[in-house]
CSV table of C-alpha atoms and ligand atoms in Angstrom, one decimal:
chain,number,residue,atom,x,y,z
A,277,MET,CA,-2.9,-25.9,-21.4
A,278,ILE,CA,0.3,-24.2,-20.6
A,279,LYS,CA,1.3,-24.9,-16.9
A,280,SER,CA,3.0,-22.1,-14.2
A,281,SER,CA,6.1,-22.9,-12.4
A,282,GLU,CA,6.3,-25.0,-9.4
A,283,ARG,CA,7.5,-22.3,-7.4
A,284,LEU,CA,4.4,-20.2,-8.7
A,285,ASN,CA,1.8,-23.0,-8.0
A,286,LYS,CA,3.5,-23.0,-4.2
A,287,LEU,CA,2.0,-19.8,-3.3
A,288,PRO,CA,-1.3,-19.2,-1.2
A,289,PRO,CA,-3.8,-17.1,-3.6
A,290,TYR,CA,-3.0,-13.7,-3.2
A,291,LEU,CA,-5.0,-12.1,-0.8
A,292,PHE,CA,-6.6,-8.9,-2.0
A,293,ALA,CA,-7.2,-10.8,-5.6
A,294,ASP,CA,-9.9,-12.8,-4.1
A,295,ILE,CA,-11.3,-9.7,-1.8
A,296,ASP,CA,-11.4,-7.5,-4.8
A,297,ALA,CA,-13.2,-10.4,-7.1
A,298,LYS,CA,-15.8,-11.1,-4.3
A,299,LYS,CA,-16.4,-6.9,-3.8
A,300,LYS,CA,-16.7,-7.1,-8.0
A,301,ALA,CA,-19.0,-9.4,-7.8
A,302,ALA,CA,-21.5,-7.7,-5.1
A,303,ILE,CA,-21.2,-4.5,-6.9
A,304,GLU,CA,-22.3,-5.9,-10.4
A,305,LYS,CA,-24.6,-6.9,-8.5
A,306,GLY,CA,-25.3,-3.6,-7.8
A,307,ALA,CA,-24.7,-3.1,-4.0
A,308,ASP,CA,-23.5,-0.1,-2.6
A,309,VAL,CA,-20.4,-1.5,-1.3
A,310,ILE,CA,-17.7,-0.1,1.1
A,311,SER,CA,-14.6,-0.5,0.8
A,312,LEU,CA,-12.1,-0.7,3.7
A,313,GLY,CA,-10.4,-3.9,2.3
A,314,VAL,CA,-7.2,-2.8,0.7
A,315,GLY,CA,-5.0,-0.3,2.8
A,316,ASP,CA,-4.7,2.5,0.3
A,317,PRO,CA,-5.3,5.8,1.1
A,318,ASP,CA,-8.0,7.5,-0.8
A,319,LEU,CA,-6.4,10.7,0.0
A,320,PRO,CA,-4.8,12.9,-3.3
A,321,THR,CA,-1.1,13.3,-3.3
A,322,PRO,CA,-0.8,16.8,-1.9
A,323,GLN,CA,-0.7,19.3,-4.9
A,324,HIS,CA,3.4,20.7,-4.5
A,325,ILE,CA,4.2,16.8,-4.6
A,326,ILE,CA,2.1,16.5,-7.9
A,327,GLN,CA,3.5,20.1,-9.4
A,328,ALA,CA,7.1,18.9,-8.9
A,329,GLY,CA,6.0,15.6,-10.7
A,330,GLN,CA,4.5,17.8,-13.6
A,331,LYS,CA,7.6,19.5,-13.9
A,332,ALA,CA,9.8,16.7,-14.0
A,333,LEU,CA,8.4,15.1,-16.7
A,334,GLU,CA,8.9,17.9,-19.1
A,335,LYS,CA,12.2,17.2,-18.9
A,336,ALA,CA,13.8,15.3,-21.8
A,337,VAL,CA,16.8,13.8,-19.6
A,338,ASN,CA,13.9,12.4,-17.4
A,339,HIS,CA,12.7,10.1,-20.1
A,340,GLN,CA,15.7,8.0,-19.7
A,341,TYR,CA,16.6,4.8,-17.8
A,342,PRO,CA,17.1,6.2,-14.6
A,343,PHE,CA,19.2,2.7,-14.1
A,344,GLY,CA,20.8,2.0,-10.2
A,345,ALA,CA,20.6,3.7,-6.7
A,346,GLY,CA,18.0,6.4,-7.4
A,347,THR,CA,19.3,10.2,-8.6
A,348,LEU,CA,22.1,12.0,-6.4
A,349,ALA,CA,19.0,14.8,-5.6
A,350,PHE,CA,17.0,11.9,-4.1
A,351,ARG,CA,19.2,10.1,-2.0
A,352,GLN,CA,20.4,13.3,-0.4
A,353,SER,CA,16.6,14.0,0.6
A,354,VAL,CA,16.1,10.8,2.2
A,355,ALA,CA,19.6,11.5,4.2
A,356,GLN,CA,18.1,14.9,5.2
A,357,TRP,CA,14.7,13.8,6.1
A,358,TYR,CA,16.4,10.4,8.5
A,359,ARG,CA,18.7,12.9,10.0
A,360,SER,CA,15.3,15.3,10.4
A,361,ARG,CA,13.2,12.8,11.8
A,362,PHE,CA,15.2,10.2,13.6
A,363,GLN,CA,18.5,11.9,14.2
A,364,VAL,CA,20.1,9.3,11.9
A,365,GLU,CA,23.1,9.7,9.6
A,366,LEU,CA,23.2,8.1,6.2
A,367,ASN,CA,25.8,7.9,3.4
A,368,PRO,CA,23.5,8.6,0.4
A,369,ALA,CA,26.4,7.0,-1.6
A,370,THR,CA,26.4,4.0,-0.2
A,371,GLU,CA,23.6,3.4,2.5
A,372,ILE,CA,20.6,4.1,0.3
A,373,HIS,CA,19.1,2.5,-2.7
A,374,SER,CA,15.1,3.9,-4.9
A,375,LEU,CA,12.9,1.5,-4.7
A,376,ILE,CA,9.6,0.6,-6.8
A,377,GLY,CA,7.5,0.6,-4.1
A,378,SER,CA,8.7,-0.8,-0.6
A,379,LYS,CA,7.4,-4.1,-2.0
A,380,ASP,CA,9.8,-4.2,-4.8
A,381,GLY,CA,12.5,-4.3,-2.3
A,382,LEU,CA,10.9,-6.9,0.6
A,383,THR,CA,10.2,-9.0,-2.3
A,384,HIS,CA,13.4,-9.1,-4.0
A,385,LEU,CA,15.7,-9.6,-0.5
A,386,PRO,CA,15.4,-13.3,-0.3
A,387,LEU,CA,16.1,-13.8,-3.6
A,388,ALA,CA,19.6,-11.8,-3.0
A,389,LEU,CA,19.9,-13.2,0.1
A,390,LEU,CA,18.7,-16.7,0.5
A,391,ASN,CA,20.4,-19.9,-0.6
A,392,ALA,CA,18.0,-23.3,-1.2
A,393,ASN,CA,16.3,-23.7,1.8
A,394,ASP,CA,17.6,-21.1,3.9
A,395,THR,CA,15.3,-19.9,6.2
A,396,VAL,CA,13.6,-16.4,7.2
A,397,LEU,CA,11.7,-15.4,10.4
A,398,ILE,CA,8.7,-13.8,9.6
A,399,PRO,CA,6.7,-12.9,12.7
A,400,GLU,CA,2.6,-13.2,11.8
A,401,PRO,CA,0.2,-11.5,11.5
A,402,ALA,CA,2.2,-10.0,8.4
A,403,TYR,CA,2.1,-8.4,5.2
A,404,PRO,CA,1.7,-11.8,3.2
A,405,ALA,CA,4.3,-10.5,0.5
A,406,TYR,CA,6.9,-11.3,2.8
A,407,ASN,CA,5.8,-15.3,2.8
A,408,ALA,CA,5.3,-15.5,-0.6
A,409,ALA,CA,8.9,-13.7,-1.7
A,410,VAL,CA,10.5,-16.0,0.4
A,411,ILE,CA,8.6,-19.3,-0.9
A,412,LEU,CA,9.4,-17.7,-4.4
A,413,ALA,CA,13.2,-17.4,-3.9
A,414,GLY,CA,13.6,-21.3,-2.8
A,415,GLY,CA,13.4,-20.3,1.2
A,416,VAL,CA,11.7,-21.8,4.3
A,417,SER,CA,9.5,-19.5,6.2
A,418,HIS,CA,9.3,-19.5,9.9
A,419,PHE,CA,6.5,-17.8,11.6
A,420,ILE,CA,6.7,-16.4,15.1
A,421,PRO,CA,2.9,-15.5,16.3
A,422,LEU,CA,2.6,-12.1,17.5
A,423,LEU,CA,0.8,-12.4,20.9
A,424,GLU,CA,-1.3,-9.8,22.8
A,425,LYS,CA,0.7,-10.6,25.9
A,426,ASN,CA,3.8,-10.0,24.1
A,427,HIS,CA,2.5,-6.6,23.3
A,428,TYR,CA,2.3,-8.2,19.7
A,429,LEU,CA,6.2,-8.3,19.8
A,430,PRO,CA,7.8,-11.7,18.6
A,431,ASP,CA,8.8,-13.8,21.6
A,432,PHE,CA,12.5,-15.4,20.1
A,433,SER,CA,12.9,-17.8,23.4
A,434,SER,CA,10.0,-19.6,21.6
A,435,VAL,CA,12.2,-20.4,18.7
A,436,SER,CA,14.4,-23.4,18.6
A,437,LYS,CA,18.4,-22.7,18.8
A,438,ASP,CA,18.8,-25.2,15.6
A,439,VAL,CA,15.5,-22.8,14.0
A,440,LEU,CA,17.8,-19.7,14.5
A,441,LYS,CA,21.3,-20.9,13.7
A,442,LYS,CA,19.7,-21.6,10.2
A,443,ALA,CA,18.0,-18.6,9.8
A,444,ARG,CA,19.6,-15.9,7.4
A,445,LEU,CA,16.3,-12.8,7.7
A,446,LEU,CA,14.0,-11.7,9.4
A,447,PHE,CA,11.0,-9.8,8.7
A,448,LEU,CA,10.0,-6.9,11.1
A,449,ASN,CA,7.2,-4.2,10.7
A,450,TYR,CA,6.3,-1.8,13.1
A,451,PRO,CA,4.3,-0.1,13.5
A,452,SER,CA,2.6,-3.3,11.8
A,453,ASN,CA,0.3,-4.0,9.6
A,454,PRO,CA,-2.0,-5.5,10.2
A,455,ILE,CA,-2.2,-5.4,13.9
A,456,SER,CA,-1.4,-1.4,14.4
A,457,ALA,CA,1.4,-2.6,16.9
A,458,MET,CA,4.4,-0.4,18.2
A,459,ALA,CA,7.6,-1.7,18.9
A,460,THR,CA,10.4,-0.4,21.5
A,461,GLU,CA,13.7,0.7,21.5
A,462,SER,CA,14.5,-2.0,24.3
A,463,PHE,CA,12.9,-4.4,21.7
A,464,TYR,CA,15.0,-3.4,18.8
A,465,ALA,CA,18.2,-3.7,20.8
A,466,SER,CA,17.6,-7.2,21.6
A,467,VAL,CA,17.2,-7.7,17.5
A,468,ILE,CA,20.1,-6.0,17.5
A,469,ASP,CA,21.8,-8.7,19.6
A,470,LEU,CA,20.5,-11.6,18.6
A,471,ALA,CA,20.6,-10.8,14.8
A,472,LYS,CA,24.6,-10.4,15.9
A,473,GLU,CA,24.9,-14.1,17.8
A,474,TYR,CA,22.7,-15.9,15.2
A,475,ASP,CA,24.0,-13.6,12.3
A,476,PHE,CA,21.1,-13.5,10.4
A,477,VAL,CA,20.0,-9.8,8.5
A,478,VAL,CA,16.6,-8.2,10.1
A,479,ALA,CA,14.8,-6.1,7.6
A,480,HIS,CA,12.5,-3.5,9.3
A,481,ASP,CA,9.4,-2.7,7.6
A,482,ALA,CA,9.0,0.9,8.0
A,483,ALA,CA,6.1,1.7,5.6
A,484,TYR,CA,4.1,3.2,8.5
A,485,SER,CA,6.1,5.3,10.2
A,486,GLU,CA,4.4,8.7,10.0
A,487,MET,CA,0.9,7.1,10.5
A,488,TYR,CA,0.7,7.7,14.4
A,489,TYR,CA,-1.5,9.4,16.9
A,490,ASP,CA,0.1,9.7,20.0
A,491,GLU,CA,4.3,8.8,20.1
A,492,PRO,CA,6.4,9.0,17.0
A,493,PRO,CA,7.5,5.5,15.8
A,494,LEU,CA,11.1,5.1,16.1
A,495,SER,CA,13.7,4.0,13.3
A,496,PHE,CA,15.4,0.8,13.7
A,497,LEU,CA,18.3,2.1,12.7
A,498,SER,CA,18.5,4.6,15.2
A,499,VAL,CA,19.2,2.0,17.7
A,500,PRO,CA,22.7,1.5,18.3
A,501,GLY,CA,24.3,-1.4,16.3
A,502,ALA,CA,21.1,-1.8,13.4
A,503,LYS,CA,23.4,-0.9,10.8
A,504,GLU,CA,25.5,-3.2,11.5
A,505,VAL,CA,22.5,-6.0,11.3
A,506,GLY,CA,19.9,-4.6,8.7
A,507,VAL,CA,18.1,-2.5,6.8
A,508,GLU,CA,14.8,0.0,6.9
A,509,PHE,CA,12.4,0.1,4.2
A,510,HIS,CA,10.3,2.9,3.7
A,511,SER,CA,7.9,4.3,1.3
A,512,CYS,CA,6.1,7.5,-0.2
A,513,SER,CA,2.7,5.1,-0.7
A,514,LYS,CA,1.3,5.8,2.8
A,515,THR,CA,3.2,9.0,4.1
A,516,TYR,CA,2.2,11.4,1.0
A,517,ASN,CA,-0.3,9.1,-0.3
A,518,MET,CA,1.7,9.0,-3.5
A,519,THR,CA,0.5,4.4,-3.5
A,520,GLY,CA,0.3,4.8,-7.5
A,521,TRP,CA,3.3,6.3,-7.8
A,522,ARG,CA,6.1,3.6,-6.8
A,523,MET,CA,8.4,5.4,-4.7
A,524,ALA,CA,10.5,3.8,-2.0
A,525,TRP,CA,13.5,3.4,-0.7
A,526,VAL,CA,16.0,1.0,1.3
A,527,CYS,CA,18.6,2.0,3.6
A,528,GLY,CA,20.7,1.2,6.6
A,529,ASN,CA,23.7,-1.5,6.2
A,530,ALA,CA,25.9,-1.2,3.3
A,531,ASP,CA,26.2,-4.7,2.1
A,532,VAL,CA,23.0,-5.4,2.2
A,533,VAL,CA,22.2,-2.2,0.6
A,534,SER,CA,24.6,-3.0,-2.1
A,535,ILE,CA,23.6,-6.5,-2.6
A,536,LEU,CA,19.6,-6.0,-3.4
A,537,GLY,CA,20.8,-3.2,-5.8
A,538,ARG,CA,22.9,-5.8,-7.7
A,539,LEU,CA,19.5,-8.1,-8.0
A,540,LYS,CA,17.4,-5.2,-9.0
A,541,ASP,CA,19.9,-4.4,-11.7
A,542,ASN,CA,19.6,-7.7,-13.2
A,543,TYR,CA,15.5,-7.3,-12.9
A,544,ASP,CA,14.7,-3.3,-13.7
A,545,SER,CA,16.1,-0.3,-14.5
A,546,GLY,CA,15.4,1.8,-11.6
A,547,VAL,CA,12.4,4.8,-10.9
A,548,PHE,CA,11.3,6.6,-13.5
A,549,GLN,CA,13.5,10.1,-12.3
A,550,ALA,CA,10.0,11.9,-12.7
A,551,VAL,CA,8.9,10.3,-9.9
A,552,GLN,CA,12.1,10.3,-8.1
A,553,GLU,CA,11.8,14.3,-8.1
A,554,ALA,CA,8.4,14.0,-7.0
A,555,GLY,CA,9.4,11.9,-4.2
A,556,THR,CA,12.9,15.1,-3.5
A,557,ALA,CA,9.7,17.4,-3.2
A,558,ALA,CA,7.7,14.6,-0.6
A,559,LEU,CA,10.7,14.6,1.4
A,560,SER,CA,12.5,17.9,1.3
A,561,GLY,CA,9.1,19.8,1.5
A,562,SER,CA,7.1,20.9,4.1
A,563,GLN,CA,6.1,18.4,6.1
A,564,ASP,CA,2.4,19.8,6.7
A,565,CYS,CA,0.4,17.8,4.5
A,566,VAL,CA,1.9,14.5,6.7
A,567,SER,CA,0.3,16.1,10.0
A,568,ASN,CA,-3.1,17.0,8.1
A,569,MET,CA,-2.6,13.2,6.8
A,570,ARG,CA,-2.7,12.2,10.6
A,571,LYS,CA,-5.2,14.5,11.6
A,572,ILE,CA,-7.3,13.3,9.1
A,573,TYR,CA,-6.8,9.2,10.1
A,574,LYS,CA,-7.6,10.4,13.7
A,575,GLU,CA,-11.0,11.7,13.1
A,576,ARG,CA,-11.8,8.2,11.4
A,577,ARG,CA,-10.0,6.2,14.4
A,578,ASP,CA,-12.0,8.0,17.0
A,579,MET,CA,-15.1,7.8,15.3
A,580,PHE,CA,-15.5,4.4,14.2
A,581,VAL,CA,-13.6,2.6,17.0
A,582,PRO,CA,-15.8,4.2,19.7
A,583,ALA,CA,-18.8,3.2,17.8
A,584,LEU,CA,-17.5,-0.2,16.6
A,585,LYS,CA,-17.1,-0.8,20.5
A,586,LYS,CA,-20.2,0.4,21.6
A,587,ALA,CA,-22.0,-2.3,18.8
A,588,GLY,CA,-20.2,-5.0,21.1
A,589,TRP,CA,-16.5,-5.2,19.1
A,590,ASP,CA,-13.8,-6.0,20.5
A,591,VAL,CA,-11.3,-4.1,18.9
A,592,MET,CA,-7.9,-2.3,20.2
A,593,THR,CA,-7.7,1.7,19.7
A,594,PRO,CA,-4.8,1.6,17.0
A,595,PRO,CA,-1.7,3.8,18.4
A,596,ALA,CA,-1.0,4.1,14.6
A,597,THR,CA,-1.6,2.8,10.9
A,598,PHE,CA,-5.0,3.2,9.4
A,599,TYR,CA,-6.2,-0.2,10.2
A,600,VAL,CA,-8.7,-1.7,13.2
A,601,TRP,CA,-7.9,-4.7,14.2
A,602,ALA,CA,-10.8,-5.8,15.6
A,603,HIS,CA,-11.8,-9.7,17.5
A,604,THR,CA,-14.4,-11.4,15.1
A,605,PRO,CA,-18.0,-11.6,16.8
A,606,ALA,CA,-19.8,-14.3,18.4
A,607,GLY,CA,-16.5,-16.9,17.9
A,608,LEU,CA,-17.1,-16.7,14.0
A,609,THR,CA,-13.9,-17.3,12.0
A,610,SER,CA,-11.9,-15.0,10.0
A,611,SER,CA,-13.8,-15.7,6.8
A,612,GLN,CA,-17.2,-16.1,8.2
A,613,THR,CA,-17.4,-12.4,9.6
A,614,ALA,CA,-15.8,-10.8,6.3
A,615,ALA,CA,-18.2,-13.2,4.1
A,616,ARG,CA,-21.0,-11.7,6.3
A,617,LEU,CA,-19.9,-8.5,6.5
A,618,LEU,CA,-20.7,-8.1,2.3
A,619,GLU,CA,-23.1,-10.1,2.2
A,620,GLU,CA,-25.0,-8.8,4.7
A,621,ALA,CA,-23.8,-5.1,5.0
A,622,HIS,CA,-22.0,-4.9,1.7
A,623,ILE,CA,-18.6,-3.7,3.8
A,624,VAL,CA,-15.7,-5.1,2.0
A,625,CYS,CA,-13.2,-5.9,5.0
A,626,THR,CA,-9.6,-8.2,4.7
A,627,PRO,CA,-9.9,-11.5,6.5
A,628,GLY,CA,-7.5,-11.6,9.3
A,629,ASN,CA,-6.4,-15.4,8.8
A,630,GLY,CA,-4.9,-14.1,5.4
A,631,PHE,CA,-2.1,-12.4,7.5
A,632,GLY,CA,-1.0,-15.6,8.9
A,633,PRO,CA,-2.6,-18.3,11.1
A,634,SER,CA,-2.7,-16.0,14.5
A,635,GLY,CA,-4.8,-13.5,12.1
A,636,GLU,CA,-7.2,-16.3,12.6
A,637,GLY,CA,-10.2,-14.8,14.5
A,638,TYR,CA,-9.9,-11.4,13.6
A,639,VAL,CA,-10.7,-8.9,10.7
A,640,ARG,CA,-8.8,-6.0,9.6
A,641,PHE,CA,-10.8,-2.8,8.5
A,642,ALA,CA,-8.8,-0.3,6.4
A,643,LEU,CA,-10.2,3.3,7.6
A,644,SER,CA,-9.7,4.4,3.7
A,645,VAL,CA,-12.8,6.3,3.5
A,646,PRO,CA,-14.1,9.7,4.1
A,647,LYS,CA,-16.3,9.6,7.5
A,648,ASP,CA,-19.5,9.6,6.3
A,649,ARG,CA,-18.7,6.5,4.1
A,650,LEU,CA,-17.7,5.4,7.8
A,651,ALA,CA,-20.7,6.5,9.7
A,652,GLN,CA,-22.6,5.1,7.3
A,653,ALA,CA,-20.6,1.5,6.9
A,654,LEU,CA,-21.4,2.1,11.4
A,655,SER,CA,-24.7,1.8,10.7
A,656,ARG,CA,-24.9,-1.3,8.8
A,657,ILE,CA,-22.7,-2.8,11.4
A,658,GLU,CA,-24.8,-1.9,13.9
A,659,LYS,CA,-27.6,-3.6,12.7
A,660,LEU,CA,-26.3,-6.8,12.3
A,661,LYS,CA,-27.4,-9.6,14.3
A,662,TRP,CA,-24.3,-12.2,14.6
B,943,PLP,C1,1.4,-0.6,2.2
B,943,PLP,C2,2.4,-1.4,2.9
B,943,PLP,C3,3.7,-1.1,2.0
B,943,PLP,C4,4.5,0.1,1.2
B,943,PLP,O1,4.1,-0.8,-0.4
B,943,PLP,P1,5.2,0.5,-1.2
B,943,PLP,O2,5.3,-0.9,-2.3
B,943,PLP,O3,5.9,0.8,-1.0
B,943,PLP,O4,4.0,0.8,-1.9
B,943,PLP,C5,4.8,-1.9,2.7
B,943,PLP,N1,5.1,-2.5,3.5
B,943,PLP,C6,3.4,-2.9,4.5
B,943,PLP,C7,3.1,-3.5,5.6
B,943,PLP,C8,2.3,-2.3,4.1
B,943,PLP,O5,1.1,-2.1,4.6
């Protein structure tokens, strides 16, 4: 028998692989499964972006290795988008690097920055890929619980000075997956001060910056001093329904951007240029498709959340993202709740403990199905006796 590396064996099981297996098993048994599990938009990529990609496919120059930071046109479209959306200036030559999805950059960053046993601060519940990447890079994750009483912002005063001194990197993610929490300018300012004091890098994952329903979220980079300490990760995945295309970027601190680029030069050969042309069309074209996307998710949210509350669930109305973070009913664990939802209602959700210890006692619903399916899901949930 061939064995995997010790490094790989240290990883917890990949959260969505387990859920996917259970879902497939239920479908094989003939169940009409409604999947509110994985956060993958069900809406199609907007037509003008598909057309730009189709045209780009025809060009022979795009069939070669893309290599490097990305086309200048793509990086310029990122800079222009940042200017108009966030009033942030970025230098396309040094401060922007394309990524094969933001997961590519988020997971390779620890490998590019950490030495053995360096500490990484991870507020949790969080996207599981951060911790996995730290383990694979030989680092040590220090989890900081995100608590309701702190508005789901990490309380750094709860972290010992020893840990802060060892920290090389901090992951942040607002609007957040799975909680759908938002950050404030004063929070980001305090993070910048702390990063300067303890000399760590800040990696802000802004994948959901455009999926909001009230106030538009801030860019971490719009706060003075941010570029001295950190980078921001962005993606076309959620904003333009392009999860399959793998088009994203990192931007901000030029040293971090270049270090990550150097690592990536040894792993991949860049983002398919036809996909970069589609990404350029997405960022530089009309943003009506984005407000339309927000409208659709808001309708789903405004239907799902009040009905869930009426059925006795304790849930927060998310100000952003397409996730609903719900307390489990009747004192059940996350796994018990997810298992019963699947077995008795054929609904897939994600158990909150998969996002970290503070996620225990919650499940996450992704509003990634049309309203009629959500209505079916609700009528099944309403019938459950907990
Ligand atoms: C969906 C998601 C991303 C985006 O991943 P891509 O690799 O760009 O598709 C990044 N971070 C979080 C927290 C996400 O939920």
